[in-house]
Short mmCIF file of C-alpha atoms and ligand atoms in Angstrom, two decimals:
data_model
loop_
_atom_site.label_atom_id
_atom_site.label_comp_id
_atom_site.label_asym_id
_atom_site.label_seq_id
_atom_site.Cartn_x
_atom_site.Cartn_y
_atom_site.Cartn_z
CA MET A 1290 0.00 0.00 0.00
CA PHE A 1291 0.97 3.60 -0.52
CA ARG A 1292 -1.56 6.06 0.89
CA VAL A 1293 -1.28 9.79 1.39
CA GLU A 1294 -3.61 11.44 3.85
CA MET A 1295 -4.01 15.20 4.01
CA LEU A 1296 -4.97 15.71 7.65
CA PRO A 1297 -7.22 18.62 8.59
CA ALA A 1298 -4.52 21.20 9.30
CA GLY A 1299 -6.42 24.45 8.80
CA HIS A 1300 -4.52 26.76 6.49
CA GLY A 1301 -1.41 24.60 6.94
CA ASP A 1302 0.02 21.21 6.00
CA SER A 1303 0.07 17.91 7.83
CA LEU A 1304 0.45 14.82 5.65
CA LEU A 1305 0.54 11.24 6.82
CA ILE A 1306 2.00 8.65 4.47
CA ALA A 1307 1.21 4.99 5.11
CA TYR A 1308 3.14 2.44 3.08
CA GLY A 1309 4.20 -1.18 3.01
CA ASP A 1310 2.27 -4.18 4.27
CA PRO A 1311 -1.41 -3.16 4.64
CA ALA A 1312 -1.61 -5.36 7.75
CA ALA A 1313 1.26 -3.46 9.40
CA PRO A 1314 1.92 -0.23 7.52
CA ARG A 1315 4.87 2.04 8.14
CA TYR A 1316 4.33 5.77 8.51
CA VAL A 1317 5.98 9.05 7.54
CA LEU A 1318 4.60 12.35 8.85
CA ILE A 1319 5.27 15.55 6.90
CA ASP A 1320 4.61 18.68 8.99
CA GLY A 1321 2.22 19.18 11.89
CA GLY A 1322 0.10 22.09 10.67
CA PRO A 1323 -0.68 25.06 12.94
CA TYR A 1324 -0.85 24.42 16.70
CA TYR A 1325 -4.53 23.44 16.77
CA THR A 1326 -3.94 20.57 14.35
CA TYR A 1327 -2.36 18.71 17.22
CA ARG A 1328 -5.11 19.08 19.79
CA ASN A 1329 -8.09 21.15 20.87
CA GLN A 1330 -10.08 20.92 17.70
CA ARG A 1331 -13.42 21.42 19.35
CA PHE A 1332 -15.60 19.47 16.97
CA LEU A 1333 -12.99 17.17 15.58
CA LYS A 1334 -11.16 15.90 18.59
CA ARG A 1335 -10.99 12.35 17.28
CA HIS A 1336 -9.33 13.62 14.14
CA ALA A 1337 -6.64 15.66 15.82
CA LEU A 1338 -3.08 14.67 15.02
CA SER A 1339 -2.46 13.67 18.65
CA HIS A 1340 -5.25 11.10 18.50
CA ARG A 1341 -4.07 9.71 15.19
CA LEU A 1342 -0.58 9.25 16.55
CA GLU A 1343 -1.82 7.77 19.83
CA ASP A 1344 -3.76 5.24 17.75
CA LEU A 1345 -0.62 4.37 15.79
CA ALA A 1346 1.32 3.89 19.02
CA ARG A 1347 -1.41 1.59 20.37
CA GLN A 1348 -1.23 -0.48 17.20
CA GLY A 1349 2.50 -0.83 17.67
CA ALA A 1350 3.25 1.17 14.52
CA ARG A 1351 6.20 3.54 14.38
CA LEU A 1352 7.00 6.79 12.60
CA GLU A 1353 9.84 5.99 10.25
CA LEU A 1354 10.39 9.68 9.65
CA LEU A 1355 9.03 13.03 10.74
CA VAL A 1356 9.77 15.81 8.24
CA THR A 1357 9.40 19.46 9.21
CA THR A 1358 9.62 21.08 5.81
CA HIS A 1359 10.32 24.61 7.08
CA VAL A 1360 9.85 27.04 9.95
CA ASP A 1361 6.55 28.70 9.02
CA ALA A 1362 3.92 28.40 11.75
CA ASP A 1363 1.41 26.54 9.62
CA HIS A 1364 3.89 23.66 9.25
CA ILE A 1365 6.01 23.72 12.40
CA GLU A 1366 3.66 24.55 15.28
CA GLY A 1367 2.01 21.13 15.31
CA VAL A 1368 5.45 19.52 15.38
CA VAL A 1369 6.47 21.68 18.35
CA LYS A 1370 3.26 20.56 20.09
CA LEU A 1371 3.98 16.94 19.17
CA LEU A 1372 7.48 17.05 20.61
CA GLY A 1373 6.21 18.75 23.74
CA ASN A 1374 3.36 16.24 24.15
CA TRP A 1375 4.72 13.03 22.74
CA PRO A 1376 2.18 10.18 22.43
CA PRO A 1377 3.21 7.47 24.91
CA GLY A 1378 4.95 4.56 23.28
CA LEU A 1379 5.30 6.12 19.84
CA GLU A 1380 8.67 5.29 18.33
CA ILE A 1381 10.36 7.46 15.74
CA GLY A 1382 13.20 6.57 13.38
CA ASP A 1383 14.46 9.93 12.11
CA LEU A 1384 13.49 13.59 12.04
CA TRP A 1385 14.34 15.89 9.14
CA PHE A 1386 14.51 19.59 9.87
CA ASN A 1387 16.93 22.29 8.77
CA ALA A 1388 17.66 24.63 11.69
CA TRP A 1389 20.30 27.26 12.21
CA PRO A 1390 23.28 24.88 12.20
CA HIS A 1391 22.20 23.59 8.78
CA LEU A 1392 21.69 26.94 7.06
CA VAL A 1393 25.24 28.07 6.68
CA GLU A 1394 28.49 26.31 6.03
CA ALA A 1395 30.20 27.70 9.10
CA PRO A 1396 27.58 28.58 11.69
CA ASP A 1397 28.48 31.42 14.04
CA GLU A 1398 27.05 31.91 17.50
CA LEU A 1399 23.72 33.35 16.40
CA LEU A 1400 20.48 31.53 17.00
CA GLY A 1401 17.70 31.15 14.50
CA ALA A 1402 14.09 32.07 14.13
CA GLU A 1403 11.81 31.66 17.09
CA HIS A 1404 9.84 28.58 16.11
CA GLY A 1405 12.91 26.95 14.65
CA GLU A 1406 14.75 27.51 17.90
CA MET A 1407 11.86 26.07 19.90
CA LEU A 1408 11.86 22.94 17.78
CA SER A 1409 15.66 22.70 17.90
CA GLY A 1410 15.49 22.99 21.69
CA LEU A 1411 12.92 20.22 21.92
CA ILE A 1412 14.80 17.90 19.58
CA GLY A 1413 17.89 18.42 21.73
CA LEU A 1414 15.98 17.84 24.95
CA LYS A 1415 14.48 14.63 23.64
CA ARG A 1416 17.73 13.46 22.06
CA LEU A 1417 15.95 12.43 18.87
CA ASN A 1418 17.70 11.34 15.72
CA TRP A 1419 18.08 14.53 13.72
CA ASN A 1420 18.61 14.40 9.94
CA ALA A 1421 20.14 11.01 10.66
CA ALA A 1422 19.60 9.79 7.09
CA LEU A 1423 21.88 12.67 6.04
CA GLY A 1424 24.47 11.93 8.69
CA GLY A 1425 23.17 14.84 10.78
CA GLN A 1426 23.89 17.32 7.98
CA ARG A 1427 21.42 19.60 6.25
CA VAL A 1428 18.49 18.11 4.33
CA ALA A 1429 19.12 19.56 0.87
CA ALA A 1430 19.46 18.66 -2.77
CA PRO A 1431 23.07 18.85 -3.99
CA GLU A 1432 23.95 21.76 -6.31
CA VAL A 1433 25.57 19.42 -8.80
CA GLY A 1434 25.54 15.77 -9.61
CA ASP A 1435 22.79 13.21 -9.52
CA LEU A 1436 19.75 13.51 -7.30
CA ALA A 1437 20.08 10.23 -5.44
CA PRO A 1438 17.17 8.69 -3.55
CA ILE A 1439 17.40 8.18 0.21
CA PRO A 1440 16.10 4.73 1.15
CA LEU A 1441 13.76 4.19 4.09
CA ALA A 1442 12.70 0.88 5.62
CA ASP A 1443 10.86 -1.58 3.36
CA GLY A 1444 11.63 0.16 0.10
CA LEU A 1445 10.26 3.70 0.37
CA GLN A 1446 12.62 6.06 -1.49
CA LEU A 1447 12.77 9.83 -1.03
CA THR A 1448 14.58 12.01 -3.56
CA LEU A 1449 15.21 15.56 -2.32
CA LEU A 1450 14.23 18.35 -4.70
CA SER A 1451 14.39 21.36 -2.37
CA PRO A 1452 16.03 23.27 -0.79
CA ARG A 1453 19.48 23.64 -2.34
CA PRO A 1454 22.26 25.11 -0.22
CA ALA A 1455 21.47 28.55 -1.72
CA GLU A 1456 17.93 28.55 -0.35
CA LEU A 1457 19.22 27.66 3.10
CA ALA A 1458 21.78 30.46 2.94
CA ALA A 1459 18.96 32.86 2.02
CA LEU A 1460 17.00 31.72 5.04
CA ALA A 1461 19.99 32.32 7.28
CA GLU A 1462 19.73 36.08 6.79
CA ALA A 1463 16.02 36.16 7.49
CA TRP A 1464 16.52 33.88 10.48
CA GLU A 1465 19.01 36.27 12.08
CA GLU A 1466 16.81 39.25 11.42
CA GLU A 1467 13.70 37.58 12.80
CA LEU A 1468 15.59 36.62 15.90
CA ARG A 1469 16.57 40.21 16.49
CA LEU A 1470 13.00 41.38 16.04
CA ALA A 1471 11.76 38.67 18.41
CA GLY A 1472 14.14 39.99 21.06
CA LEU A 1473 15.74 36.63 21.62
CA ASP A 1474 19.20 36.57 23.06
CA PRO A 1475 21.90 34.84 21.10
CA ASN A 1476 23.22 31.75 22.85
CA SER A 1477 20.05 31.24 24.84
CA PRO A 1478 18.06 28.27 23.60
CA GLU A 1479 16.39 28.21 27.02
CA LYS A 1480 14.75 31.51 26.23
CA ALA A 1481 13.29 30.14 23.02
CA LEU A 1482 11.89 27.21 24.94
CA GLU A 1483 10.39 29.66 27.49
CA ARG A 1484 8.57 31.29 24.62
CA LEU A 1485 6.79 28.05 23.84
CA LYS A 1486 4.14 28.72 26.43
CA GLU A 1487 3.22 32.09 25.07
CA SER A 1488 3.83 31.42 21.38
CA ALA A 1489 1.82 34.07 19.60
CA ARG A 1490 1.22 32.99 16.09
CA LEU A 1491 -1.73 34.95 14.83
CA ARG A 1492 -0.79 36.48 11.54
CA PRO A 1493 -2.82 39.24 9.88
CA GLY A 1494 -4.52 38.58 6.64
CA ASP A 1495 -7.95 38.79 5.18
CA LEU A 1496 -10.20 36.24 3.69
CA LEU A 1497 -10.37 36.78 0.02
CA GLY A 1498 -13.77 36.45 -1.51
CA ALA A 1499 -14.19 33.76 -4.10
CA PRO A 1500 -14.01 35.30 -7.57
CA ALA A 1501 -16.03 33.64 -10.29
CA PRO A 1502 -13.48 31.35 -11.85
CA ASP A 1503 -12.64 31.75 -15.51
CA PRO A 1504 -9.70 29.40 -16.06
CA GLN A 1505 -8.62 31.01 -19.35
CA ALA A 1506 -8.51 34.51 -17.90
CA LEU A 1507 -6.91 33.33 -14.68
CA ASP A 1508 -4.22 31.51 -16.64
CA GLU A 1509 -3.10 34.81 -18.13
CA GLU A 1510 -1.98 36.01 -14.70
CA PRO A 1511 1.77 35.45 -14.55
CA CYS A 1512 3.24 33.34 -11.75
CA GLU A 1513 5.48 35.86 -10.09
CA GLY A 1514 7.27 33.39 -7.88
CA ASP A 1515 7.74 33.37 -4.15
CA ASP A 1516 10.41 35.50 -2.45
CA SER A 1517 9.95 34.18 1.09
CA PRO A 1518 13.22 32.68 2.36
CA ALA A 1519 11.30 30.46 4.79
CA ASN A 1520 9.25 28.96 1.98
CA GLY A 1521 12.36 28.64 -0.17
CA SER A 1522 13.99 26.61 2.57
CA SER A 1523 11.20 23.99 2.39
CA ILE A 1524 12.23 20.37 2.29
CA ALA A 1525 10.52 18.96 -0.78
CA PHE A 1526 10.95 15.47 -2.14
CA LEU A 1527 9.73 12.76 -4.40
CA ALA A 1528 8.53 9.70 -2.47
CA GLU A 1529 8.51 6.40 -4.33
CA PHE A 1530 7.09 3.10 -3.24
CA GLU A 1531 6.49 0.05 -5.41
CA GLY A 1532 6.59 2.12 -8.56
CA LYS A 1533 4.17 4.78 -7.30
CA ARG A 1534 5.41 8.33 -6.90
CA CYS A 1535 4.21 11.34 -4.95
CA LEU A 1536 5.87 14.74 -4.91
CA PHE A 1537 5.66 16.49 -1.53
CA ALA A 1538 6.47 20.11 -2.19
CA GLY A 1539 6.19 21.78 1.23
CA ASP A 1540 5.99 25.50 0.46
CA ALA A 1541 9.00 25.34 -1.88
CA HIS A 1542 9.75 27.87 -4.61
CA PRO A 1543 8.48 26.92 -8.07
CA ASP A 1544 11.75 27.64 -9.87
CA VAL A 1545 13.66 25.40 -7.46
CA LEU A 1546 11.21 22.54 -7.94
CA GLU A 1547 11.21 23.07 -11.68
CA ALA A 1548 15.01 23.00 -11.85
CA SER A 1549 15.23 19.83 -9.75
CA LEU A 1550 12.53 18.10 -11.80
CA ARG A 1551 14.38 19.09 -14.96
CA ARG A 1552 17.51 17.48 -13.54
CA LEU A 1553 15.64 14.32 -12.61
CA ALA A 1554 14.00 14.03 -16.01
CA ARG A 1555 17.39 14.45 -17.68
CA GLN A 1556 18.95 11.95 -15.30
CA TRP A 1557 16.24 9.41 -16.07
CA GLY A 1558 16.07 10.20 -19.78
CA GLU A 1559 12.34 11.00 -19.51
CA PRO A 1560 10.64 14.04 -21.06
CA ARG A 1561 8.64 14.70 -17.86
CA VAL A 1562 8.70 13.24 -14.39
CA ARG A 1563 5.80 10.83 -14.11
CA LEU A 1564 3.92 11.18 -10.83
CA ASP A 1565 0.87 9.57 -9.27
CA ALA A 1566 0.21 12.60 -7.05
CA PHE A 1567 1.63 16.06 -6.43
CA LYS A 1568 1.05 17.78 -3.07
CA VAL A 1569 1.36 21.25 -4.51
CA ALA A 1570 3.54 23.81 -2.80
CA HIS A 1571 2.25 26.45 -0.43
CA HIS A 1572 -1.38 25.30 -0.21
CA GLY A 1573 -2.05 26.10 -3.86
CA SER A 1574 -0.68 29.64 -3.82
CA GLY A 1575 -0.42 31.23 -7.25
CA HIS A 1576 3.16 32.24 -6.40
CA ASN A 1577 4.33 28.64 -6.09
CA LEU A 1578 2.77 26.84 -9.04
CA SER A 1579 3.93 27.97 -12.47
CA ARG A 1580 2.95 26.63 -15.86
CA GLU A 1581 6.62 25.75 -16.40
CA LEU A 1582 6.61 23.64 -13.25
CA LEU A 1583 3.43 21.82 -14.30
CA GLU A 1584 4.99 21.13 -17.68
CA ARG A 1585 7.81 19.24 -15.97
CA VAL A 1586 5.46 16.59 -14.59
CA ASP A 1587 3.01 14.06 -15.91
CA CYS A 1588 0.52 13.75 -13.08
CA PRO A 1589 -3.17 12.83 -12.70
CA ARG A 1590 -3.78 14.13 -9.14
CA TYR A 1591 -3.01 17.35 -7.34
CA LEU A 1592 -3.33 17.48 -3.56
CA ILE A 1593 -4.20 20.86 -2.03
CA SER A 1594 -3.96 21.23 1.74
CA SER A 1595 -5.76 24.29 3.14
CA ASN A 1596 -9.01 25.35 4.76
CA GLY A 1597 -8.62 28.77 3.14
CA SER A 1598 -8.22 30.78 6.32
CA TYR A 1599 -5.75 33.67 6.65
CA PHE A 1600 -4.38 33.64 3.12
CA GLY A 1601 -7.34 32.49 1.04
CA HIS A 1602 -5.52 29.48 -0.37
CA PRO A 1603 -5.75 27.97 -2.89
CA ASP A 1604 -5.43 30.80 -5.41
CA PRO A 1605 -7.80 30.59 -8.36
CA ALA A 1606 -4.89 31.17 -10.78
CA ALA A 1607 -3.02 28.13 -9.48
CA MET A 1608 -6.12 25.93 -9.84
CA ALA A 1609 -6.65 27.27 -13.35
CA ARG A 1610 -3.05 26.41 -14.24
CA ILE A 1611 -3.57 22.83 -13.05
CA ILE A 1612 -6.82 22.56 -15.00
CA LEU A 1613 -5.22 23.86 -18.18
CA HIS A 1614 -1.66 22.54 -17.91
CA GLY A 1615 -1.91 19.68 -15.41
CA GLY A 1616 -2.48 16.84 -17.85
CA ALA A 1617 -5.38 15.21 -19.67
CA GLU A 1618 -7.97 15.04 -16.89
CA PRO A 1619 -6.35 16.33 -13.74
CA GLN A 1620 -8.01 15.75 -10.41
CA LEU A 1621 -8.03 18.47 -7.75
CA CYS A 1622 -8.02 16.81 -4.31
CA PHE A 1623 -8.95 19.06 -1.37
CA ASN A 1624 -8.74 18.15 2.32
CA TYR A 1625 -11.46 20.69 3.20
CA ARG A 1626 -14.49 22.10 1.48
CA SER A 1627 -14.00 25.85 1.70
CA GLU A 1628 -15.31 29.06 0.23
CA GLU A 1629 -12.06 29.29 -1.74
CA ASN A 1630 -12.10 25.82 -3.27
CA GLU A 1631 -15.75 24.95 -3.71
CA VAL A 1632 -16.04 27.25 -6.71
CA TRP A 1633 -14.32 24.42 -8.59
CA ASP A 1634 -17.10 22.00 -7.68
CA ASN A 1635 -19.00 23.07 -10.77
CA ASP A 1636 -20.43 20.67 -13.34
CA ARG A 1637 -20.19 23.14 -16.19
CA LEU A 1638 -16.53 23.91 -15.49
CA ARG A 1639 -15.68 20.23 -15.06
CA ARG A 1640 -17.34 19.44 -18.38
CA ASP A 1641 -15.90 22.37 -20.30
CA TYR A 1642 -12.36 22.00 -19.02
CA GLY A 1643 -12.16 18.25 -18.43
CA TYR A 1644 -11.01 18.08 -14.85
CA ARG A 1645 -12.21 16.21 -11.75
CA THR A 1646 -12.52 17.18 -8.12
CA GLN A 1647 -12.40 15.34 -4.82
CA TYR A 1648 -13.59 16.80 -1.50
CA PRO A 1649 -14.01 15.23 1.95
CA ALA A 1650 -17.06 12.96 1.85
CA GLY A 1651 -18.98 14.33 4.82
CA ILE A 1652 -18.57 17.26 7.17
CA ILE A 1653 -15.32 15.88 8.59
CA PRO A 1654 -12.31 17.41 6.85
CA GLY A 1655 -9.25 15.44 5.78
CA LEU A 1656 -8.71 13.34 2.68
CA ALA A 1657 -6.88 10.07 2.10
CA VAL A 1658 -5.70 9.21 -1.38
CA GLU A 1659 -4.60 5.68 -2.34
CA LEU A 1660 -1.86 5.76 -4.92
ZN1 LIG B 2790 2.53 26.77 4.50
#
């Protein structure tokens, strides 16, 4: 089996991969969503990440790998909560996360961004394996040479596409600056851990109304790219199991993904990288999904993780690009039904443009996709 589940993570990402023997699957968790993904979901307590992981522990399953793609709150907060409230008995093999020591070649004494420091502090406290598959070094795609897969237990293979060392170096600057603004003292990881209790994470933003979608017109909007260093530092990879492939893009930059996919295609002598699913970057933001990127893959399913809050993801232009450039009959798979995404649940549009949609079946958010 090879199943990807987009957990209900609000405007963020939390993806649970199950693979291997269906009777005793192995698991990989990518991101923990914003803090409330982990617990305290008033109506959805049973579906909180904590409960899912407690269930896994009870079944004797283990997390082969926990990937924190980058330091943005909508990916990292749930992981900070997880490490601070670890489900009893849950074993973990490795944890991938690029923190301050991994951003620069020769780290100086400065600390990193607040959430990153909190997570670093917790990993240290708990003495977890940290980027063990990379020998403790940064999780990054090499600048030159082949993109080699990293093997996990039972045959799952992960090929890193993002970040490259350059994206990590770019985050280093922002990390220092953010630290200064946060008033954290250098050389004081304790202080970052203190902040855990009061972690303010509410970011401003307004809900965008849902414009009437016109894929052709939307497709004319250029993809201007993403200039956020945090997003650029996202760990993104291709996961392969028994011939099935899923691209997990974090919030990575489209040009970085495109360049890595170009390298892979060349390496494999294929015109496009064949995929079974693509968890699109940055919750379907128009800044992170270019036509050029879509033209590098041959993929029937696009996974979009967001409830639409704060940033109004997914962007109509990104959905239009998938519909027009995402293959013969692309399927848009949403882990919520939201004001932003339900405009695509439209028979006329589906007929005219030849695409399919998948939403959660009932009122409970979250979507599992069998590859
Ligand atoms: Zn995000």
